[in-house]
Short mmCIF file of C-alpha atoms in Angstrom, two decimals:
data_model
loop_
_atom_site.label_atom_id
_atom_site.label_comp_id
_atom_site.label_asym_id
_atom_site.label_seq_id
_atom_site.Cartn_x
_atom_site.Cartn_y
_atom_site.Cartn_z
CA GLY V 111 18.26 -2.97 -9.86
CA GLN V 112 18.33 0.02 -7.76
CA ASP V 113 18.27 2.16 -11.08
CA LYS V 114 17.68 3.88 -14.59
CA ALA V 115 18.47 1.56 -16.79
CA THR V 116 15.81 -1.31 -14.55
CA LEU V 117 13.27 1.32 -14.81
CA GLU V 118 13.23 2.07 -18.16
CA THR V 119 13.49 -1.70 -18.60
CA PHE V 120 10.04 -1.73 -16.55
CA PHE V 121 8.45 0.52 -19.51
CA ASP V 122 9.83 -2.33 -22.64
CA ALA V 123 7.85 -4.64 -20.67
CA LEU V 124 5.41 -2.85 -20.10
CA GLY V 125 5.19 -1.05 -23.71
CA PRO V 126 4.17 2.50 -24.29
CA GLU V 127 0.13 2.30 -24.64
CA ARG V 128 0.84 1.04 -21.16
CA SER V 129 2.78 2.60 -19.73
CA ALA V 130 0.56 5.65 -21.21
CA LEU V 131 -1.92 4.90 -19.52
CA ILE V 132 -0.90 4.87 -16.07
CA THR V 133 -1.67 7.97 -13.62
CA HIS V 134 -0.22 7.83 -11.06
CA VAL V 135 4.05 7.35 -10.01
CA SER V 136 4.67 6.60 -6.39
CA ALA V 137 8.21 6.93 -5.58
CA ASP V 138 11.21 8.60 -3.13
CA GLY V 139 13.03 11.59 -4.39
CA ALA V 140 15.77 10.24 -6.67
CA ALA V 141 16.20 12.86 -9.86
CA TRP V 142 16.61 9.42 -12.00
CA ILE V 143 13.25 7.35 -11.91
CA ALA V 144 11.34 11.33 -11.87
CA SER V 145 13.54 11.56 -15.05
CA VAL V 146 11.90 8.42 -16.49
CA VAL V 147 8.38 8.66 -15.56
CA ALA V 148 8.43 11.77 -17.05
CA GLU V 149 9.74 10.87 -20.89
CA ARG V 150 7.65 6.74 -20.01
CA ALA V 151 4.59 8.29 -18.42
CA PRO V 152 3.66 11.78 -19.35
CA ASN V 153 0.41 11.48 -17.97
CA ALA V 154 1.09 9.67 -14.87
CA VAL V 155 1.36 12.39 -11.88
CA ARG V 156 4.66 12.08 -9.40
CA CYS V 157 3.73 10.91 -5.34
CA ALA V 158 6.62 11.07 -3.05
CA ASP V 159 6.42 8.60 -1.10
CA PRO V 160 5.74 10.09 2.34
CA PHE V 161 8.29 7.22 4.03
CA HIS V 162 10.93 8.90 1.84
CA VAL V 163 10.79 12.02 3.32
CA VAL V 164 10.20 11.79 7.43
CA LYS V 165 13.72 9.38 6.60
CA TRP V 166 15.28 12.56 5.38
CA ALA V 167 13.99 14.17 8.08
CA THR V 168 15.34 11.22 10.47
CA GLU V 169 18.65 11.08 9.07
CA ALA V 170 18.58 15.59 9.23
CA LEU V 171 17.60 14.26 13.29
CA ASP V 172 20.88 11.09 13.47
CA GLU V 173 23.62 13.58 11.56
CA VAL V 174 22.20 16.47 14.58
CA ARG V 175 22.12 13.20 17.04
CA ARG V 176 26.00 12.39 15.75
CA GLY V 177 27.17 15.46 16.61
CA ALA V 178 25.83 16.50 19.79
CA TRP V 179 27.65 13.68 21.36
CA ASN V 180 31.27 14.38 19.10
CA GLU V 181 30.54 16.95 21.44
CA ALA V 182 29.60 15.72 24.48
CA ARG V 183 32.81 12.78 24.12
CA LYS V 184 34.87 15.25 23.62
CA ALA V 185 34.18 17.59 26.18
CA ALA V 186 34.52 14.94 28.73
CA ARG V 187 38.07 13.41 27.13
CA HIS V 188 38.65 17.13 27.92
CA ASN V 189 37.90 17.24 31.17
CA ASP V 190 39.29 14.03 32.21
CA ALA V 191 42.71 15.56 31.84
CA ARG V 192 42.30 19.21 33.37
CA ARG V 193 41.15 16.25 36.68
CA THR V 194 43.71 13.69 36.21
CA ARG V 195 46.64 14.45 38.79
CA GLY V 196 42.94 14.55 41.34
CA ARG V 197 42.66 10.65 41.29
CA PRO V 198 39.03 10.35 41.65
CA PRO V 199 38.14 7.09 43.09
CA ALA V 200 37.08 3.79 41.35
CA ASP V 201 33.92 3.82 42.25
CA ALA V 202 33.23 7.82 41.97
CA PRO V 203 30.28 8.48 40.91
CA ALA V 204 30.36 9.61 36.99
CA ARG V 205 30.64 12.68 35.98
CA PRO V 206 27.60 14.67 34.04
CA ASP V 207 30.03 15.59 30.91
CA SER V 208 30.22 11.34 30.46
CA ALA V 209 27.21 10.87 31.14
CA ARG V 210 25.76 13.27 28.80
CA ALA V 211 27.69 11.58 25.60
CA THR V 212 25.87 8.63 26.42
CA GLY V 213 22.42 9.44 27.57
CA ILE V 214 23.21 11.61 23.58
CA LYS V 215 24.49 7.48 22.92
CA ASN V 216 21.63 5.14 24.16
CA CYS V 217 18.73 7.60 22.96
CA ARG V 218 18.42 6.76 18.91
CA TYR V 219 15.36 5.28 19.23
CA ALA V 220 13.57 7.51 21.48
CA LEU V 221 14.41 9.18 18.69
CA TRP V 222 13.84 7.98 15.86
CA LYS V 223 9.96 5.71 17.06
CA ASN V 224 6.68 7.35 16.64
CA PRO V 225 6.45 9.37 19.93
CA GLU V 226 3.39 6.55 20.10
CA ASN V 227 5.20 3.93 19.76
CA LEU V 228 7.82 4.79 22.55
CA THR V 229 8.17 2.58 26.11
CA GLU V 230 7.87 4.54 29.24
CA LYS V 231 11.64 4.08 29.45
CA GLN V 232 11.47 6.02 25.63
CA GLN V 233 9.33 8.29 26.64
CA THR V 234 12.03 9.38 29.76
CA LYS V 235 14.72 9.32 28.16
CA LEU V 236 13.44 11.98 25.23
CA ALA V 237 11.99 14.40 27.64
CA TRP V 238 15.14 14.34 29.83
CA ILE V 239 17.30 15.11 25.90
CA VAL V 240 14.77 18.40 25.91
CA GLN V 241 15.23 19.21 29.28
CA THR V 242 19.29 18.65 28.69
CA ASP V 243 20.07 19.73 24.72
CA PRO V 244 17.57 21.83 23.38
CA ARG V 245 18.59 21.77 19.46
CA LEU V 246 18.74 18.11 19.27
CA ALA V 247 15.16 18.10 20.92
CA ARG V 248 14.49 20.43 18.28
CA ALA V 249 15.41 18.95 15.40
CA TYR V 250 13.57 16.61 17.08
CA TYR V 251 10.14 18.13 16.72
CA LEU V 252 11.67 19.99 12.91
CA LYS V 253 11.37 14.79 12.37
CA GLU V 254 7.22 15.27 14.36
CA GLY V 255 6.66 18.13 12.42
CA LEU V 256 6.93 16.80 9.45
CA ARG V 257 6.31 12.87 9.49
CA VAL V 258 2.38 14.82 10.78
CA ILE V 259 1.92 16.47 8.10
CA PHE V 260 1.64 13.39 5.95
CA LYS V 261 -1.87 12.69 8.45
CA LEU V 262 -3.92 16.71 7.52
CA PRO V 263 -6.15 16.09 5.36
CA LEU V 264 -4.59 18.97 1.60
CA GLU V 265 -5.47 22.65 3.20
CA GLU V 266 -4.23 22.58 6.40
CA ALA V 267 -0.73 20.06 4.43
CA THR V 268 -0.57 22.69 2.71
CA GLU V 269 -0.44 25.42 5.01
CA ALA V 270 1.57 23.44 7.51
CA LEU V 271 3.51 22.57 5.39
CA ASP V 272 4.79 25.97 4.26
CA LYS V 273 4.68 26.80 7.91
CA TRP V 274 7.41 23.53 8.53
CA VAL V 275 9.86 25.57 4.97
CA GLY V 276 10.48 28.19 7.07
CA TRP V 277 10.03 27.25 9.87
CA ALA V 278 13.37 25.06 9.14
CA ARG V 279 14.35 27.40 7.00
CA ARG V 280 14.85 29.67 10.57
CA CYS V 281 16.18 26.82 12.30
CA ARG V 282 19.63 27.21 12.37
CA ILE V 283 20.39 23.49 11.68
CA PRO V 284 21.84 23.11 9.08
CA SER V 285 21.22 19.57 8.16
CA PHE V 286 17.02 20.41 8.52
CA VAL V 287 18.25 24.19 6.75
CA LYS V 288 19.73 22.48 4.01
CA LEU V 289 16.27 19.73 4.29
CA GLN V 290 13.86 22.40 3.47
CA LYS V 291 15.49 23.06 -0.10
CA SER V 292 14.98 19.48 -1.46
CA ILE V 293 11.64 19.80 0.18
CA VAL V 294 11.31 23.10 -1.60
CA LYS V 295 11.66 21.10 -4.19
CA HIS V 296 9.67 18.35 -4.67
CA ARG V 297 7.14 20.52 -2.38
CA THR V 298 4.63 19.35 -5.89
CA ALA V 299 5.33 15.87 -5.44
CA ILE V 300 4.39 16.19 -1.93
CA LEU V 301 1.34 17.59 -1.48
CA ALA V 302 0.10 14.99 -4.42
CA SER V 303 1.10 12.45 -2.09
CA ILE V 304 -1.73 13.61 0.88
CA GLU V 305 -4.01 13.98 -1.18
CA HIS V 306 -4.32 11.29 -3.55
CA SER V 307 -3.33 8.92 -0.39
CA LEU V 308 -0.46 7.19 -1.42
CA SER V 309 2.65 5.23 -0.41
CA ASN V 310 5.14 2.68 -1.73
CA GLY V 311 3.84 0.52 0.84
CA ARG V 312 1.42 -1.44 -0.94
CA VAL V 313 5.46 -2.31 -2.97
CA GLU V 314 7.84 -2.55 0.26
CA SER V 315 5.10 -4.95 1.68
CA MET V 316 5.07 -7.14 -1.17
CA ASN V 317 9.25 -6.88 -1.84
CA THR V 318 9.71 -7.65 1.47
CA LYS V 319 7.75 -11.09 1.28
CA ILE V 320 9.29 -11.57 -2.72
CA ARG V 321 13.22 -11.18 -0.69
CA LEU V 322 11.22 -14.56 2.61
CA MET V 323 10.63 -17.15 -1.17
CA THR V 324 14.09 -15.88 -2.71
CA ARG V 325 15.56 -17.36 0.52
CA ILE V 326 13.12 -20.31 0.19
CA ALA V 327 14.23 -20.51 -3.24
CA PHE V 328 18.21 -21.49 -2.86
CA GLY V 329 18.73 -24.58 -4.77
CA PHE V 330 16.14 -24.36 -7.07
CA LYS V 331 17.54 -24.97 -11.08
CA SER V 332 16.26 -22.00 -12.18
CA PRO V 333 14.49 -18.33 -11.37
CA GLU V 334 11.60 -19.03 -13.54
CA ALA V 335 10.48 -22.19 -10.08
CA LEU V 336 10.85 -18.75 -7.98
CA ILE V 337 8.97 -16.33 -10.97
CA ALA V 338 6.56 -18.37 -11.39
CA LEU V 339 6.34 -18.66 -6.58
CA ALA V 340 5.95 -15.63 -6.44
CA MET V 341 3.54 -14.52 -9.08
CA LEU V 342 0.64 -17.39 -7.78
CA SER V 343 1.00 -16.19 -4.20
CA LEU V 344 1.54 -12.65 -4.99
CA GLY V 345 -0.27 -12.05 -8.75
CA GLY V 346 -3.72 -11.98 -7.23
CA HIS V 347 -5.30 -15.00 -9.00
CA LYS V 348 -5.60 -17.63 -7.58
CA PRO V 349 -6.67 -21.00 -8.78
CA VAL V 350 -7.38 -23.95 -6.29
CA LEU V 351 -5.05 -26.61 -6.45
CA PRO V 352 -4.35 -30.06 -7.08
CA GLY V 353 -5.38 -31.66 -3.59
CA ARG V 354 -7.10 -29.26 -1.63
CA ASP V 355 -10.40 -29.51 -1.16
#
């Protein structure tokens, strides 16, 4: 589950004494997580998971991309309607507005991926966006700017985050103006994740492995066998099994 009741069940199983020993909690920005952690693990420093924070920026960027795509499609339909009487030949080259709509639609992964992971074709698409759509390019740079902050030392990251908030506040892109409000709200948790170098990475990796085990466990008579399999593989203690050299 992904709700308050599930997290409460975890702390119930852990017990108040062990809960009080928790020093740090890495999580996304959900308010229900913060409220439960504050109540059940009052000594813990809450850290905002970098992946989820950058995901917020990626979603804001994609909102800008979809808006630019819709505008380009509307322009293409409008201009095509005006050209109907001319009836261009079937082999005529694509109109600039139609080509722009297609280009924006196909640039999604070039905008999402980290620059160091772009293919040569995706680099070309990104360069085309920078030249043809300054607003979308600005949204891309805002997303990348936020991602880079998590790679900086704490002192530099603190200054960079404040500058990013100011940039986003003035950018005149509604999705990023809204995002900077969330960043300000979670500023302490974001800087805590940078200070303590914490993320949800290990937990997400473990969850992926458990999902794979769940598929392997289809047909098992009871969930206890799956739990035992997960504990044996991921619990830390791996006893030597019979039959192994």
